[in-house]
Amino acid sequence: MRIVTVGDNCMDVYQASGKAYPGGNPVNVAVYLTELGAEAAYIGWVGTDIYGDIMIQAIQEKGVNTSRVSKKTGKTAVTQVEMVDNDRKFGDYDEGVMAHFSLTPEEINFAGNYQLVHSGIWGHADKYFPEFKQKGLITSFDFSDQLNDDLVQTLPPHVDYPFFSYTQDDDYIRGLLMEVKQRGAQIAVATLGENGSLAYDGERFYTYGVGEVDVVDTMGAGDSFIAGFIYGRLKGLSIEACLELGAATAAKTIGYFGAW
């Protein structure tokens, strides 16, 4: 099972402690997939600062292929994080060198050697998804909580597994998943925080709850869910089993500080 993730990375800096943890949706998904047993690579840019070195080393130590991580003159992306009752609140985000991220033809060809490619709403990789699909790649994309972004309208024809972050199972999110499916997605999925998850395949909705777990830090919960779901689909599991695997993967993540 071979997966490549593309786009944003950032150092999550916790204001209270000053500690910094590597993160970013594509990075996190690659790390979680590796922990599940997949072969994963990450394509992205870091700066020429100490955070860039920390990012590359941390990803490598998790077993992710970093041969296509490029150092660019400037700063690695940083997100300020504040903890409020064990839930993380994002503050200022400095995109650093990732603001100008693009892929070379060689990197696009490199991605074509994998089964599935994943990116997210802040990854600056959405414009390459039509090409990924033309190369025969399975595609997944995290829209996060940006449910009104223009990409929700334009990208689903090129995304097999779109993921959304929402709060509850209601008519609004069900309607959105139905629309996204009709635009071309295979299975549209929403994570609902403490209310579990929801998926739609064009015929019916599937729901799954969350288990009892002591929450230390919710950082990375959605990304680990995505990794579990993707892993399950590539293994040929049912949608229900993929939702269950996503929830189990997320439950482990929220038991410690940082995304991983």
PDB file of C-alpha atoms in Angstrom:
ATOM      1  CA  MET A   1       0.000   0.000   0.000  1.00  0.00           C
ATOM      2  CA  ARG A   2       1.706   3.164  -1.229  1.00  0.00           C
ATOM      3  CA  ILE A   3       0.431   6.668  -0.504  1.00  0.00           C
ATOM      4  CA  VAL A   4       1.903  10.108  -1.221  1.00  0.00           C
ATOM      5  CA  THR A   5       0.766  13.287   0.523  1.00  0.00           C
ATOM      6  CA  VAL A   6       1.342  16.755  -0.878  1.00  0.00           C
ATOM      7  CA  GLY A   7       1.227  20.308   0.452  1.00  0.00           C
ATOM      8  CA  ASP A   8       1.314  22.154   3.742  1.00  0.00           C
ATOM      9  CA  ASN A   9       3.401  21.435   6.796  1.00  0.00           C
ATOM     10  CA  CYS A  10       3.786  23.608   9.870  1.00  0.00           C
ATOM     11  CA  MET A  11       5.290  23.639  13.324  1.00  0.00           C
ATOM     12  CA  ASP A  12       2.527  23.787  15.940  1.00  0.00           C
ATOM     13  CA  VAL A  13       3.909  26.018  18.702  1.00  0.00           C
ATOM     14  CA  TYR A  14       2.067  25.722  22.020  1.00  0.00           C
ATOM     15  CA  GLN A  15       2.075  29.189  23.565  1.00  0.00           C
ATOM     16  CA  ALA A  16       1.896  28.069  27.201  1.00  0.00           C
ATOM     17  CA  SER A  17       4.895  25.731  27.076  1.00  0.00           C
ATOM     18  CA  GLY A  18       6.761  27.104  24.087  1.00  0.00           C
ATOM     19  CA  LYS A  19       7.109  23.552  22.774  1.00  0.00           C
ATOM     20  CA  ALA A  20       6.856  23.005  19.016  1.00  0.00           C
ATOM     21  CA  TYR A  21       5.465  19.913  17.335  1.00  0.00           C
ATOM     22  CA  PRO A  22       5.630  19.052  13.609  1.00  0.00           C
ATOM     23  CA  GLY A  23       2.252  19.010  11.884  1.00  0.00           C
ATOM     24  CA  GLY A  24       0.146  20.015   8.910  1.00  0.00           C
ATOM     25  CA  ASN A  25      -2.584  17.843   7.408  1.00  0.00           C
ATOM     26  CA  PRO A  26      -0.554  16.122   4.631  1.00  0.00           C
ATOM     27  CA  VAL A  27       2.384  15.515   6.993  1.00  0.00           C
ATOM     28  CA  ASN A  28       0.135  14.113   9.717  1.00  0.00           C
ATOM     29  CA  VAL A  29      -1.750  11.837   7.317  1.00  0.00           C
ATOM     30  CA  ALA A  30       1.548  10.449   5.969  1.00  0.00           C
ATOM     31  CA  VAL A  31       2.830   9.741   9.496  1.00  0.00           C
ATOM     32  CA  TYR A  32      -0.396   8.061  10.623  1.00  0.00           C
ATOM     33  CA  LEU A  33      -0.537   5.927   7.468  1.00  0.00           C
ATOM     34  CA  THR A  34       3.035   4.782   8.079  1.00  0.00           C
ATOM     35  CA  GLU A  35       2.096   3.813  11.637  1.00  0.00           C
ATOM     36  CA  LEU A  36      -0.797   1.776  10.223  1.00  0.00           C
ATOM     37  CA  GLY A  37       1.624  -0.109   7.990  1.00  0.00           C
ATOM     38  CA  ALA A  38       1.453   1.746   4.680  1.00  0.00           C
ATOM     39  CA  GLU A  39       4.405   3.054   2.676  1.00  0.00           C
ATOM     40  CA  ALA A  40       4.089   6.838   2.626  1.00  0.00           C
ATOM     41  CA  ALA A  41       5.966   9.761   1.072  1.00  0.00           C
ATOM     42  CA  TYR A  42       5.520  13.489   1.633  1.00  0.00           C
ATOM     43  CA  ILE A  43       6.129  16.298  -0.866  1.00  0.00           C
ATOM     44  CA  GLY A  44       6.410  19.828   0.534  1.00  0.00           C
ATOM     45  CA  TRP A  45       8.591  22.826   1.263  1.00  0.00           C
ATOM     46  CA  VAL A  46      10.315  23.843   4.504  1.00  0.00           C
ATOM     47  CA  GLY A  47      12.402  26.907   5.301  1.00  0.00           C
ATOM     48  CA  THR A  48      16.125  27.247   5.940  1.00  0.00           C
ATOM     49  CA  ASP A  49      15.521  27.750   9.672  1.00  0.00           C
ATOM     50  CA  ILE A  50      15.871  25.278  12.555  1.00  0.00           C
ATOM     51  CA  TYR A  51      12.183  24.339  12.255  1.00  0.00           C
ATOM     52  CA  GLY A  52      12.827  23.110   8.714  1.00  0.00           C
ATOM     53  CA  ASP A  53      15.505  20.720   9.953  1.00  0.00           C
ATOM     54  CA  ILE A  54      13.273  19.569  12.817  1.00  0.00           C
ATOM     55  CA  MET A  55      10.376  18.930  10.421  1.00  0.00           C
ATOM     56  CA  ILE A  56      12.424  16.805   8.000  1.00  0.00           C
ATOM     57  CA  GLN A  57      14.105  14.816  10.759  1.00  0.00           C
ATOM     58  CA  ALA A  58      10.841  14.177  12.605  1.00  0.00           C
ATOM     59  CA  ILE A  59       9.064  12.922   9.480  1.00  0.00           C
ATOM     60  CA  GLN A  60      12.028  10.728   8.529  1.00  0.00           C
ATOM     61  CA  GLU A  61      12.133   9.197  11.999  1.00  0.00           C
ATOM     62  CA  LYS A  62       8.504   8.155  11.548  1.00  0.00           C
ATOM     63  CA  GLY A  63       9.450   6.244   8.391  1.00  0.00           C
ATOM     64  CA  VAL A  64       8.008   8.643   5.826  1.00  0.00           C
ATOM     65  CA  ASN A  65       9.923   9.133   2.548  1.00  0.00           C
ATOM     66  CA  THR A  66      11.185  12.753   2.583  1.00  0.00           C
ATOM     67  CA  SER A  67      13.215  12.613  -0.631  1.00  0.00           C
ATOM     68  CA  ARG A  68      10.915  15.220  -2.195  1.00  0.00           C
ATOM     69  CA  VAL A  69      10.900  17.678   0.701  1.00  0.00           C
ATOM     70  CA  SER A  70      12.611  20.858  -0.523  1.00  0.00           C
ATOM     71  CA  LYS A  71      14.349  23.541   1.528  1.00  0.00           C
ATOM     72  CA  LYS A  72      13.560  27.071   0.355  1.00  0.00           C
ATOM     73  CA  THR A  73      15.167  30.266   1.593  1.00  0.00           C
ATOM     74  CA  GLY A  74      12.925  31.657   4.316  1.00  0.00           C
ATOM     75  CA  LYS A  75      10.829  30.461   7.233  1.00  0.00           C
ATOM     76  CA  THR A  76       9.069  27.162   7.862  1.00  0.00           C
ATOM     77  CA  ALA A  77       5.331  27.600   8.428  1.00  0.00           C
ATOM     78  CA  VAL A  78       4.287  28.098  12.081  1.00  0.00           C
ATOM     79  CA  THR A  79       0.890  27.886  13.765  1.00  0.00           C
ATOM     80  CA  GLN A  80       0.406  29.312  17.252  1.00  0.00           C
ATOM     81  CA  VAL A  81      -1.662  26.950  19.407  1.00  0.00           C
ATOM     82  CA  GLU A  82      -3.452  27.635  22.674  1.00  0.00           C
ATOM     83  CA  MET A  83      -4.956  24.900  24.856  1.00  0.00           C
ATOM     84  CA  VAL A  84      -8.471  25.555  26.199  1.00  0.00           C
ATOM     85  CA  ASP A  85      -9.809  22.683  28.338  1.00  0.00           C
ATOM     86  CA  ASN A  86      -7.792  20.059  26.424  1.00  0.00           C
ATOM     87  CA  ASP A  87      -9.063  21.393  23.098  1.00  0.00           C
ATOM     88  CA  ARG A  88      -6.611  23.170  20.856  1.00  0.00           C
ATOM     89  CA  LYS A  89      -7.396  26.644  19.535  1.00  0.00           C
ATOM     90  CA  PHE A  90      -5.421  27.922  16.576  1.00  0.00           C
ATOM     91  CA  GLY A  91      -3.968  31.425  16.709  1.00  0.00           C
ATOM     92  CA  ASP A  92      -1.724  33.205  14.222  1.00  0.00           C
ATOM     93  CA  TYR A  93      -0.550  31.218  11.202  1.00  0.00           C
ATOM     94  CA  ASP A  94       2.611  32.243   9.342  1.00  0.00           C
ATOM     95  CA  GLU A  95       2.681  30.281   6.107  1.00  0.00           C
ATOM     96  CA  GLY A  96       6.363  30.973   5.476  1.00  0.00           C
ATOM     97  CA  VAL A  97       7.831  29.466   2.304  1.00  0.00           C
ATOM     98  CA  MET A  98       4.756  27.271   1.758  1.00  0.00           C
ATOM     99  CA  ALA A  99       2.848  30.360   0.589  1.00  0.00           C
ATOM    100  CA  HIS A 100       4.454  29.897  -2.838  1.00  0.00           C
ATOM    101  CA  PHE A 101       4.386  26.099  -2.992  1.00  0.00           C
ATOM    102  CA  SER A 102       4.226  24.421  -6.404  1.00  0.00           C
ATOM    103  CA  LEU A 103       5.071  21.055  -7.902  1.00  0.00           C
ATOM    104  CA  THR A 104       7.661  20.362 -10.579  1.00  0.00           C
ATOM    105  CA  PRO A 105       6.900  17.951 -13.437  1.00  0.00           C
ATOM    106  CA  GLU A 106       9.346  15.515 -11.826  1.00  0.00           C
ATOM    107  CA  GLU A 107       7.451  15.666  -8.523  1.00  0.00           C
ATOM    108  CA  ILE A 108       4.142  15.071 -10.303  1.00  0.00           C
ATOM    109  CA  ASN A 109       5.665  12.029 -11.999  1.00  0.00           C
ATOM    110  CA  PHE A 110       7.028  10.876  -8.627  1.00  0.00           C
ATOM    111  CA  ALA A 111       3.508  11.084  -7.184  1.00  0.00           C
ATOM    112  CA  GLY A 112       2.281   8.994 -10.107  1.00  0.00           C
ATOM    113  CA  ASN A 113       4.210   6.014  -8.723  1.00  0.00           C
ATOM    114  CA  TYR A 114       1.830   5.770  -5.769  1.00  0.00           C
ATOM    115  CA  GLN A 115      -1.684   4.349  -5.400  1.00  0.00           C
ATOM    116  CA  LEU A 116      -3.268   7.328  -3.688  1.00  0.00           C
ATOM    117  CA  VAL A 117      -2.464  11.023  -3.310  1.00  0.00           C
ATOM    118  CA  HIS A 118      -3.777  13.157  -0.460  1.00  0.00           C
ATOM    119  CA  SER A 119      -3.732  16.889   0.224  1.00  0.00           C
ATOM    120  CA  GLY A 120      -5.748  19.524   2.057  1.00  0.00           C
ATOM    121  CA  ILE A 121      -7.396  22.902   1.748  1.00  0.00           C
ATOM    122  CA  TRP A 122      -4.268  24.901   2.728  1.00  0.00           C
ATOM    123  CA  GLY A 123      -1.814  22.794   0.739  1.00  0.00           C
ATOM    124  CA  HIS A 124      -1.715  24.744  -2.549  1.00  0.00           C
ATOM    125  CA  ALA A 125      -1.901  21.395  -4.365  1.00  0.00           C
ATOM    126  CA  ASP A 126      -5.547  21.432  -5.483  1.00  0.00           C
ATOM    127  CA  LYS A 127      -4.666  22.630  -8.982  1.00  0.00           C
ATOM    128  CA  TYR A 128      -2.762  19.389  -9.609  1.00  0.00           C
ATOM    129  CA  PHE A 129      -5.647  17.040  -8.788  1.00  0.00           C
ATOM    130  CA  PRO A 130      -7.014  16.828 -12.367  1.00  0.00           C
ATOM    131  CA  GLU A 131      -3.546  15.670 -13.441  1.00  0.00           C
ATOM    132  CA  PHE A 132      -3.353  13.170 -10.570  1.00  0.00           C
ATOM    133  CA  LYS A 133      -6.660  11.691 -11.700  1.00  0.00           C
ATOM    134  CA  GLN A 134      -5.452  11.509 -15.304  1.00  0.00           C
ATOM    135  CA  LYS A 135      -2.464   9.492 -14.056  1.00  0.00           C
ATOM    136  CA  GLY A 136      -4.860   6.973 -12.534  1.00  0.00           C
ATOM    137  CA  LEU A 137      -4.247   7.900  -8.899  1.00  0.00           C
ATOM    138  CA  ILE A 138      -6.906   7.485  -6.253  1.00  0.00           C
ATOM    139  CA  THR A 139      -7.352  10.911  -4.661  1.00  0.00           C
ATOM    140  CA  SER A 140      -8.384  12.201  -1.247  1.00  0.00           C
ATOM    141  CA  PHE A 141      -8.649  15.763   0.021  1.00  0.00           C
ATOM    142  CA  ASP A 142      -9.328  17.383   3.379  1.00  0.00           C
ATOM    143  CA  PHE A 143     -11.570  20.448   3.126  1.00  0.00           C
ATOM    144  CA  SER A 144     -11.384  20.827   6.926  1.00  0.00           C
ATOM    145  CA  ASP A 145     -14.135  23.138   8.196  1.00  0.00           C
ATOM    146  CA  GLN A 146     -14.040  25.346   5.082  1.00  0.00           C
ATOM    147  CA  LEU A 147     -17.466  24.177   3.930  1.00  0.00           C
ATOM    148  CA  ASN A 148     -18.171  27.324   1.905  1.00  0.00           C
ATOM    149  CA  ASP A 149     -14.856  27.465   0.073  1.00  0.00           C
ATOM    150  CA  ASP A 150     -15.034  27.650  -3.728  1.00  0.00           C
ATOM    151  CA  LEU A 151     -13.060  24.393  -3.948  1.00  0.00           C
ATOM    152  CA  VAL A 152     -16.058  22.536  -2.473  1.00  0.00           C
ATOM    153  CA  GLN A 153     -17.803  23.368  -5.750  1.00  0.00           C
ATOM    154  CA  THR A 154     -14.956  22.788  -8.194  1.00  0.00           C
ATOM    155  CA  LEU A 155     -12.727  20.019  -6.833  1.00  0.00           C
ATOM    156  CA  PRO A 156     -15.021  16.989  -6.160  1.00  0.00           C
ATOM    157  CA  PRO A 157     -14.920  15.755  -9.794  1.00  0.00           C
ATOM    158  CA  HIS A 158     -11.210  15.082  -9.180  1.00  0.00           C
ATOM    159  CA  VAL A 159     -11.452  13.767  -5.590  1.00  0.00           C
ATOM    160  CA  ASP A 160     -12.520  10.218  -4.752  1.00  0.00           C
ATOM    161  CA  TYR A 161     -12.605  10.741  -0.989  1.00  0.00           C
ATOM    162  CA  PRO A 162     -13.373  14.300   0.161  1.00  0.00           C
ATOM    163  CA  PHE A 163     -13.325  14.899   3.933  1.00  0.00           C
ATOM    164  CA  PHE A 164     -15.077  17.663   5.858  1.00  0.00           C
ATOM    165  CA  SER A 165     -15.028  18.765   9.497  1.00  0.00           C
ATOM    166  CA  TYR A 166     -18.354  19.694  11.089  1.00  0.00           C
ATOM    167  CA  THR A 167     -20.079  19.486  14.472  1.00  0.00           C
ATOM    168  CA  GLN A 168     -23.199  17.300  14.240  1.00  0.00           C
ATOM    169  CA  ASP A 169     -25.312  15.043  12.044  1.00  0.00           C
ATOM    170  CA  ASP A 170     -27.970  17.354  10.602  1.00  0.00           C
ATOM    171  CA  ASP A 171     -29.742  18.210   7.358  1.00  0.00           C
ATOM    172  CA  TYR A 172     -27.058  20.718   6.371  1.00  0.00           C
ATOM    173  CA  ILE A 173     -24.104  18.338   6.415  1.00  0.00           C
ATOM    174  CA  ARG A 174     -26.121  15.526   4.837  1.00  0.00           C
ATOM    175  CA  GLY A 175     -27.140  17.865   2.046  1.00  0.00           C
ATOM    176  CA  LEU A 176     -23.538  18.958   1.528  1.00  0.00           C
ATOM    177  CA  LEU A 177     -22.267  15.372   1.331  1.00  0.00           C
ATOM    178  CA  MET A 178     -24.998  14.545  -1.200  1.00  0.00           C
ATOM    179  CA  GLU A 179     -24.043  17.546  -3.352  1.00  0.00           C
ATOM    180  CA  VAL A 180     -20.340  16.674  -3.218  1.00  0.00           C
ATOM    181  CA  LYS A 181     -21.082  13.080  -4.193  1.00  0.00           C
ATOM    182  CA  GLN A 182     -23.190  14.279  -7.121  1.00  0.00           C
ATOM    183  CA  ARG A 183     -20.283  16.423  -8.332  1.00  0.00           C
ATOM    184  CA  GLY A 184     -18.142  13.335  -8.801  1.00  0.00           C
ATOM    185  CA  ALA A 185     -16.753  12.090  -5.501  1.00  0.00           C
ATOM    186  CA  GLN A 186     -16.906   8.374  -4.683  1.00  0.00           C
ATOM    187  CA  ILE A 187     -17.594   8.628  -0.960  1.00  0.00           C
ATOM    188  CA  ALA A 188     -18.053  11.933   0.886  1.00  0.00           C
ATOM    189  CA  VAL A 189     -17.105  11.882   4.573  1.00  0.00           C
ATOM    190  CA  ALA A 190     -17.601  14.265   7.487  1.00  0.00           C
ATOM    191  CA  THR A 191     -16.027  14.051  10.923  1.00  0.00           C
ATOM    192  CA  LEU A 192     -18.329  15.437  13.612  1.00  0.00           C
ATOM    193  CA  GLY A 193     -16.049  15.784  16.643  1.00  0.00           C
ATOM    194  CA  GLU A 194     -17.601  14.166  19.701  1.00  0.00           C
ATOM    195  CA  ASN A 195     -20.614  13.207  17.543  1.00  0.00           C
ATOM    196  CA  GLY A 196     -18.658  10.687  15.487  1.00  0.00           C
ATOM    197  CA  SER A 197     -18.584  10.560  11.708  1.00  0.00           C
ATOM    198  CA  LEU A 198     -20.839  10.392   8.667  1.00  0.00           C
ATOM    199  CA  ALA A 199     -20.313   9.076   5.129  1.00  0.00           C
ATOM    200  CA  TYR A 200     -22.401   9.049   1.952  1.00  0.00           C
ATOM    201  CA  ASP A 201     -21.816   6.825  -1.086  1.00  0.00           C
ATOM    202  CA  GLY A 202     -24.696   7.913  -3.312  1.00  0.00           C
ATOM    203  CA  GLU A 203     -27.086   5.267  -2.022  1.00  0.00           C
ATOM    204  CA  ARG A 204     -27.176   5.666   1.753  1.00  0.00           C
ATOM    205  CA  PHE A 205     -25.630   7.360   4.755  1.00  0.00           C
ATOM    206  CA  TYR A 206     -23.327   5.563   7.177  1.00  0.00           C
ATOM    207  CA  THR A 207     -22.729   6.759  10.736  1.00  0.00           C
ATOM    208  CA  TYR A 208     -20.242   5.837  13.439  1.00  0.00           C
ATOM    209  CA  GLY A 209     -19.797   7.129  16.973  1.00  0.00           C
ATOM    210  CA  VAL A 210     -16.768   7.690  19.170  1.00  0.00           C
ATOM    211  CA  GLY A 211     -15.431   5.533  21.981  1.00  0.00           C
ATOM    212  CA  GLU A 212     -14.710   6.559  25.544  1.00  0.00           C
ATOM    213  CA  VAL A 213     -11.222   8.053  25.702  1.00  0.00           C
ATOM    214  CA  ASP A 214      -9.336  10.451  27.969  1.00  0.00           C
ATOM    215  CA  VAL A 215      -8.693  13.560  25.893  1.00  0.00           C
ATOM    216  CA  VAL A 216      -5.234  15.111  26.349  1.00  0.00           C
ATOM    217  CA  ASP A 217      -5.026  17.152  23.105  1.00  0.00           C
ATOM    218  CA  THR A 218      -7.337  17.015  20.083  1.00  0.00           C
ATOM    219  CA  MET A 219      -4.534  18.059  17.705  1.00  0.00           C
ATOM    220  CA  GLY A 220      -4.401  15.691  14.723  1.00  0.00           C
ATOM    221  CA  ALA A 221      -7.639  13.835  15.509  1.00  0.00           C
ATOM    222  CA  GLY A 222      -9.227  14.627  12.139  1.00  0.00           C
ATOM    223  CA  ASP A 223      -6.033  13.850  10.238  1.00  0.00           C
ATOM    224  CA  SER A 224      -5.644  10.481  11.960  1.00  0.00           C
ATOM    225  CA  PHE A 225      -9.276   9.687  11.188  1.00  0.00           C
ATOM    226  CA  ILE A 226      -8.587  10.409   7.512  1.00  0.00           C
ATOM    227  CA  ALA A 227      -5.535   8.125   7.565  1.00  0.00           C
ATOM    228  CA  GLY A 228      -7.541   5.300   9.111  1.00  0.00           C
ATOM    229  CA  PHE A 229     -10.371   5.678   6.609  1.00  0.00           C
ATOM    230  CA  ILE A 230      -8.005   5.813   3.605  1.00  0.00           C
ATOM    231  CA  TYR A 231      -6.072   2.795   4.868  1.00  0.00           C
ATOM    232  CA  GLY A 232      -9.308   0.862   5.229  1.00  0.00           C
ATOM    233  CA  ARG A 233     -10.475   1.719   1.708  1.00  0.00           C
ATOM    234  CA  LEU A 234      -7.173   0.613   0.167  1.00  0.00           C
ATOM    235  CA  LYS A 235      -7.468  -2.624   2.146  1.00  0.00           C
ATOM    236  CA  GLY A 236     -10.917  -3.151   0.633  1.00  0.00           C
ATOM    237  CA  LEU A 237     -12.850  -2.728   3.883  1.00  0.00           C
ATOM    238  CA  SER A 238     -16.527  -1.734   3.991  1.00  0.00           C
ATOM    239  CA  ILE A 239     -17.473   1.888   4.588  1.00  0.00           C
ATOM    240  CA  GLU A 240     -18.642   1.016   8.113  1.00  0.00           C
ATOM    241  CA  ALA A 241     -15.305  -0.665   8.857  1.00  0.00           C
ATOM    242  CA  CYS A 242     -13.424   2.341   7.462  1.00  0.00           C
ATOM    243  CA  LEU A 243     -15.349   4.715   9.730  1.00  0.00           C
ATOM    244  CA  GLU A 244     -14.574   2.427  12.658  1.00  0.00           C
ATOM    245  CA  LEU A 245     -10.856   2.311  11.790  1.00  0.00           C
ATOM    246  CA  GLY A 246     -10.800   6.088  11.408  1.00  0.00           C
ATOM    247  CA  ALA A 247     -12.357   6.525  14.842  1.00  0.00           C
ATOM    248  CA  ALA A 248      -9.933   4.063  16.437  1.00  0.00           C
ATOM    249  CA  THR A 249      -6.934   5.828  14.881  1.00  0.00           C
ATOM    250  CA  ALA A 250      -8.197   9.215  16.073  1.00  0.00           C
ATOM    251  CA  ALA A 251      -8.804   7.881  19.601  1.00  0.00           C
ATOM    252  CA  LYS A 252      -5.109   7.066  19.950  1.00  0.00           C
ATOM    253  CA  THR A 253      -4.057  10.519  18.716  1.00  0.00           C
ATOM    254  CA  ILE A 254      -6.044  12.542  21.246  1.00  0.00           C
ATOM    255  CA  GLY A 255      -4.347  10.728  24.124  1.00  0.00           C
ATOM    256  CA  TYR A 256      -1.089  12.724  23.884  1.00  0.00           C
ATOM    257  CA  PHE A 257       0.193  16.244  23.152  1.00  0.00           C
ATOM    258  CA  GLY A 258       0.853  17.307  19.578  1.00  0.00           C
ATOM    259  CA  ALA A 259      -0.330  15.607  16.410  1.00  0.00           C
ATOM    260  CA  TRP A 260       2.109  12.701  16.878  1.00  0.00           C
TER     261      TRP A 260
END
